[in-house]
mmCIF file of N, CA, C and O in Angstrom:
data_model
loop_
_atom_site.group_PDB
_atom_site.id
_atom_site.type_symbol
_atom_site.label_atom_id
_atom_site.label_comp_id
_atom_site.label_asym_id
_atom_site.label_seq_id
_atom_site.Cartn_x
_atom_site.Cartn_y
_atom_site.Cartn_z
ATOM 1 N N UNK A 1 106.917 87.430 91.498
ATOM 2 C CA UNK A 1 105.976 87.636 92.579
ATOM 3 C C UNK A 1 105.300 86.250 92.736
ATOM 4 O O UNK A 1 104.935 85.656 91.796
ATOM 5 N N UNK A 2 105.004 85.940 94.017
ATOM 6 C CA UNK A 2 104.402 84.773 94.349
ATOM 7 C C UNK A 2 102.955 85.164 94.647
ATOM 8 O O UNK A 2 102.546 85.914 95.492
ATOM 9 N N UNK A 3 101.959 84.284 94.118
ATOM 10 C CA UNK A 3 100.775 84.494 94.269
ATOM 11 C C UNK A 3 100.106 83.414 95.350
ATOM 12 O O UNK A 3 100.374 82.222 95.140
ATOM 13 N N UNK A 4 99.309 83.747 96.141
ATOM 14 C CA UNK A 4 98.964 82.839 97.195
ATOM 15 C C UNK A 4 97.425 83.081 97.578
ATOM 16 O O UNK A 4 97.098 84.227 98.041
ATOM 17 N N UNK A 5 96.544 82.145 97.244
ATOM 18 C CA UNK A 5 95.164 82.227 97.649
ATOM 19 C C UNK A 5 95.046 82.232 99.076
ATOM 20 O O UNK A 5 94.122 82.906 99.679
ATOM 21 N N UNK A 6 95.947 81.615 99.849
ATOM 22 C CA UNK A 6 95.917 81.503 101.244
ATOM 23 C C UNK A 6 96.154 82.995 101.765
ATOM 24 O O UNK A 6 95.356 83.387 102.794
ATOM 25 N N UNK A 7 97.127 83.721 101.224
ATOM 26 C CA UNK A 7 97.267 85.043 101.789
ATOM 27 C C UNK A 7 96.042 86.018 101.504
ATOM 28 O O UNK A 7 95.722 86.787 102.213
ATOM 29 N N UNK A 8 95.499 85.830 100.281
ATOM 30 C CA UNK A 8 94.019 86.495 99.919
ATOM 31 C C UNK A 8 93.103 86.291 101.049
ATOM 32 O O UNK A 8 92.380 87.200 101.487
ATOM 33 N N UNK A 9 92.861 84.930 101.258
ATOM 34 C CA UNK A 9 91.836 84.555 102.250
ATOM 35 C C UNK A 9 92.203 85.257 103.663
ATOM 36 O O UNK A 9 91.281 85.670 104.476
ATOM 37 N N UNK A 10 93.403 85.225 104.032
ATOM 38 C CA UNK A 10 93.975 85.899 105.255
ATOM 39 C C UNK A 10 93.562 87.404 105.313
ATOM 40 O O UNK A 10 93.034 87.891 106.255
ATOM 41 N N UNK A 11 93.917 88.101 104.239
ATOM 42 C CA UNK A 11 93.579 89.499 104.079
ATOM 43 C C UNK A 11 92.257 89.883 104.108
ATOM 44 O O UNK A 11 91.644 90.710 104.574
ATOM 45 N N UNK A 12 91.353 88.917 103.537
ATOM 46 C CA UNK A 12 89.944 89.048 103.290
ATOM 47 C C UNK A 12 89.084 88.872 104.589
ATOM 48 O O UNK A 12 88.075 89.443 104.782
ATOM 49 N N UNK A 13 89.807 88.232 105.459
ATOM 50 C CA UNK A 13 88.960 87.877 106.736
ATOM 51 C C UNK A 13 87.470 87.609 106.638
ATOM 52 O O UNK A 13 86.624 87.969 107.223
ATOM 53 N N UNK A 14 87.313 86.562 105.641
ATOM 54 C CA UNK A 14 85.874 86.124 105.430
ATOM 55 C C UNK A 14 85.047 87.030 104.494
ATOM 56 O O UNK A 14 84.020 86.669 104.142
ATOM 57 N N UNK A 15 85.597 88.007 103.931
ATOM 58 C CA UNK A 15 84.875 88.913 102.907
ATOM 59 C C UNK A 15 84.873 88.201 101.518
ATOM 60 O O UNK A 15 85.767 88.381 100.775
ATOM 61 N N UNK A 16 83.913 87.477 101.204
ATOM 62 C CA UNK A 16 83.857 86.734 99.951
ATOM 63 C C UNK A 16 83.877 87.727 98.707
ATOM 64 O O UNK A 16 84.368 87.423 97.637
ATOM 65 N N UNK A 17 83.195 88.959 98.839
ATOM 66 C CA UNK A 17 83.121 89.956 97.875
ATOM 67 C C UNK A 17 84.619 90.349 97.554
ATOM 68 O O UNK A 17 85.047 90.514 96.234
ATOM 69 N N UNK A 18 85.460 90.516 98.513
ATOM 70 C CA UNK A 18 86.852 91.071 98.461
ATOM 71 C C UNK A 18 87.617 89.898 97.667
ATOM 72 O O UNK A 18 88.359 90.147 96.731
ATOM 73 N N UNK A 19 87.413 88.587 98.099
ATOM 74 C CA UNK A 19 88.051 87.642 97.406
ATOM 75 C C UNK A 19 87.804 87.399 95.906
ATOM 76 O O UNK A 19 88.731 87.330 95.152
ATOM 77 N N UNK A 20 86.558 87.628 95.590
ATOM 78 C CA UNK A 20 86.085 87.506 94.275
ATOM 79 C C UNK A 20 86.714 88.661 93.483
ATOM 80 O O UNK A 20 86.975 88.421 92.391
ATOM 81 N N UNK A 21 86.711 89.811 94.064
ATOM 82 C CA UNK A 21 87.276 91.082 93.244
ATOM 83 C C UNK A 21 88.734 90.818 93.098
ATOM 84 O O UNK A 21 89.282 91.005 91.900
ATOM 85 N N UNK A 22 89.565 90.367 93.821
ATOM 86 C CA UNK A 22 90.978 90.114 93.850
ATOM 87 C C UNK A 22 91.186 89.043 92.722
ATOM 88 O O UNK A 22 91.985 89.162 91.814
ATOM 89 N N UNK A 23 90.554 87.908 92.788
ATOM 90 C CA UNK A 23 90.636 86.701 91.892
ATOM 91 C C UNK A 23 90.208 87.274 90.477
ATOM 92 O O UNK A 23 90.874 86.996 89.565
ATOM 93 N N UNK A 24 89.143 88.083 90.354
ATOM 94 C CA UNK A 24 88.741 88.554 89.021
ATOM 95 C C UNK A 24 89.843 89.459 88.457
ATOM 96 O O UNK A 24 90.094 89.348 87.270
ATOM 97 N N UNK A 25 90.443 90.363 89.223
ATOM 98 C CA UNK A 25 91.481 91.233 88.789
ATOM 99 C C UNK A 25 92.687 90.419 88.295
ATOM 100 O O UNK A 25 93.225 90.730 87.354
ATOM 101 N N UNK A 26 93.053 89.314 89.077
ATOM 102 C CA UNK A 26 94.096 88.503 88.769
ATOM 103 C C UNK A 26 93.819 87.850 87.401
ATOM 104 O O UNK A 26 94.796 87.945 86.585
ATOM 105 N N UNK A 27 92.696 87.286 87.234
ATOM 106 C CA UNK A 27 92.363 86.589 86.041
ATOM 107 C C UNK A 27 92.447 87.678 84.864
ATOM 108 O O UNK A 27 92.676 87.165 83.584
ATOM 109 N N UNK A 28 92.060 88.816 85.080
ATOM 110 C CA UNK A 28 91.975 89.810 83.958
ATOM 111 C C UNK A 28 93.274 90.275 83.553
ATOM 112 O O UNK A 28 93.633 90.465 82.321
ATOM 113 N N UNK A 29 94.215 90.417 84.490
ATOM 114 C CA UNK A 29 95.549 91.097 84.344
ATOM 115 C C UNK A 29 96.651 90.135 83.973
ATOM 116 O O UNK A 29 97.445 90.542 83.155
ATOM 117 N N UNK A 30 96.521 89.102 84.540
ATOM 118 C CA UNK A 30 97.775 88.202 84.464
ATOM 119 C C UNK A 30 97.936 87.777 82.978
ATOM 120 O O UNK A 30 99.051 87.708 82.545
ATOM 121 N N UNK A 31 96.967 87.242 82.188
ATOM 122 C CA UNK A 31 97.298 86.816 80.929
ATOM 123 C C UNK A 31 98.039 87.961 80.018
ATOM 124 O O UNK A 31 98.860 87.740 79.232
ATOM 125 N N UNK A 32 97.596 89.195 80.173
ATOM 126 C CA UNK A 32 98.191 90.387 79.346
ATOM 127 C C UNK A 32 99.582 90.475 79.842
ATOM 128 O O UNK A 32 100.517 90.611 79.033
ATOM 129 N N UNK A 33 99.826 90.435 81.181
ATOM 130 C CA UNK A 33 101.126 90.595 81.636
ATOM 131 C C UNK A 33 102.066 89.527 81.093
ATOM 132 O O UNK A 33 103.166 89.675 80.726
ATOM 133 N N UNK A 34 101.365 88.301 81.132
ATOM 134 C CA UNK A 34 102.244 87.045 80.690
ATOM 135 C C UNK A 34 102.690 87.245 79.255
ATOM 136 O O UNK A 34 103.796 87.066 78.816
ATOM 137 N N UNK A 35 101.701 87.750 78.419
ATOM 138 C CA UNK A 35 101.832 87.960 76.895
ATOM 139 C C UNK A 35 103.012 88.906 76.669
ATOM 140 O O UNK A 35 103.932 88.680 75.944
ATOM 141 N N UNK A 36 103.006 90.063 77.574
ATOM 142 C CA UNK A 36 103.967 91.065 77.295
ATOM 143 C C UNK A 36 105.373 90.466 77.885
ATOM 144 O O UNK A 36 106.448 90.822 77.121
ATOM 145 N N UNK A 37 105.300 89.725 78.750
ATOM 146 C CA UNK A 37 106.720 89.083 79.228
ATOM 147 C C UNK A 37 107.208 88.076 78.186
ATOM 148 O O UNK A 37 108.375 88.134 77.817
ATOM 149 N N UNK A 38 106.293 87.321 77.588
ATOM 150 C CA UNK A 38 106.794 86.334 76.566
ATOM 151 C C UNK A 38 107.367 87.176 75.406
ATOM 152 O O UNK A 38 108.289 86.629 74.847
ATOM 153 N N UNK A 39 106.780 88.354 75.028
ATOM 154 C CA UNK A 39 107.241 89.089 73.843
ATOM 155 C C UNK A 39 108.627 89.659 74.220
ATOM 156 O O UNK A 39 109.522 89.648 73.484
ATOM 157 N N UNK A 40 108.692 90.167 75.403
ATOM 158 C CA UNK A 40 110.018 90.686 75.897
ATOM 159 C C UNK A 40 111.197 89.697 75.770
ATOM 160 O O UNK A 40 112.269 89.944 75.450
ATOM 161 N N UNK A 41 110.784 88.419 76.342
ATOM 162 C CA UNK A 41 111.829 87.359 76.344
ATOM 163 C C UNK A 41 112.153 87.087 74.850
ATOM 164 O O UNK A 41 113.333 86.921 74.527
ATOM 165 N N UNK A 42 111.211 86.906 73.998
ATOM 166 C CA UNK A 42 111.438 86.591 72.540
ATOM 167 C C UNK A 42 112.342 87.708 71.837
ATOM 168 O O UNK A 42 113.067 87.318 70.878
ATOM 169 N N UNK A 43 112.127 88.823 72.390
ATOM 170 C CA UNK A 43 112.926 90.156 71.642
ATOM 171 C C UNK A 43 114.196 90.246 72.477
ATOM 172 O O UNK A 43 114.911 91.227 72.205
ATOM 173 N N UNK A 44 114.484 89.506 73.509
ATOM 174 C CA UNK A 44 115.653 89.746 74.424
ATOM 175 C C UNK A 44 115.607 91.093 74.845
ATOM 176 O O UNK A 44 116.768 91.672 75.194
ATOM 177 N N UNK A 45 114.449 91.485 75.350
ATOM 178 C CA UNK A 45 114.330 92.836 76.036
ATOM 179 C C UNK A 45 113.703 92.689 77.417
ATOM 180 O O UNK A 45 112.893 93.558 77.761
ATOM 181 N N UNK A 46 114.111 91.562 78.122
ATOM 182 C CA UNK A 46 113.520 91.385 79.350
ATOM 183 C C UNK A 46 113.771 92.592 80.391
ATOM 184 O O UNK A 46 112.658 92.975 81.042
ATOM 185 N N UNK A 47 114.793 93.069 80.349
ATOM 186 C CA UNK A 47 115.037 94.207 81.435
ATOM 187 C C UNK A 47 114.234 95.441 81.059
ATOM 188 O O UNK A 47 113.989 96.269 81.923
ATOM 189 N N UNK A 48 113.850 95.549 79.909
ATOM 190 C CA UNK A 48 112.962 96.669 79.539
ATOM 191 C C UNK A 48 111.473 96.377 80.093
ATOM 192 O O UNK A 48 110.728 97.433 80.280
ATOM 193 N N UNK A 49 111.181 95.265 80.294
ATOM 194 C CA UNK A 49 109.732 94.809 80.714
ATOM 195 C C UNK A 49 109.812 95.094 82.328
ATOM 196 O O UNK A 49 108.668 95.414 82.847
ATOM 197 N N UNK A 50 110.811 94.516 83.039
ATOM 198 C CA UNK A 50 110.826 94.727 84.607
ATOM 199 C C UNK A 50 110.722 96.178 84.928
ATOM 200 O O UNK A 50 111.530 96.983 84.533
ATOM 201 N N UNK A 51 109.761 96.311 85.847
ATOM 202 C CA UNK A 51 109.716 97.762 86.399
ATOM 203 C C UNK A 51 110.966 98.178 87.220
ATOM 204 O O UNK A 51 111.522 97.318 87.945
ATOM 205 N N UNK A 52 111.255 99.459 87.075
ATOM 206 C CA UNK A 52 112.456 99.904 87.765
ATOM 207 C C UNK A 52 112.391 99.660 89.224
ATOM 208 O O UNK A 52 113.338 99.231 89.836
ATOM 209 N N UNK A 53 111.203 99.560 89.900
ATOM 210 C CA UNK A 53 111.152 99.445 91.243
ATOM 211 C C UNK A 53 111.491 98.023 91.813
ATOM 212 O O UNK A 53 111.815 97.851 92.845
ATOM 213 N N UNK A 54 111.478 97.104 90.773
ATOM 214 C CA UNK A 54 111.813 95.764 91.213
ATOM 215 C C UNK A 54 113.430 95.520 90.979
ATOM 216 O O UNK A 54 113.900 94.365 91.305
ATOM 217 N N UNK A 55 113.999 96.295 90.213
ATOM 218 C CA UNK A 55 115.541 95.987 89.832
ATOM 219 C C UNK A 55 116.330 96.461 90.994
ATOM 220 O O UNK A 55 116.008 97.502 91.721
ATOM 221 N N UNK A 56 117.393 95.727 91.228
ATOM 222 C CA UNK A 56 118.487 96.123 92.316
ATOM 223 C C UNK A 56 119.346 97.127 91.760
ATOM 224 O O UNK A 56 119.875 97.210 90.769
#
């Protein structure tokens, strides 16, 4: 997934509270997701980590 602050600004249409909320959620969730991904890679279980909805 590609993260873009420009896209968030476009969606927010000037709503600074919305931007702050999205950025806060990103900062809260991404480190945990990254840690889980690193563990999966280390255990060679990457495909168990990827949600079914993103697999072809």
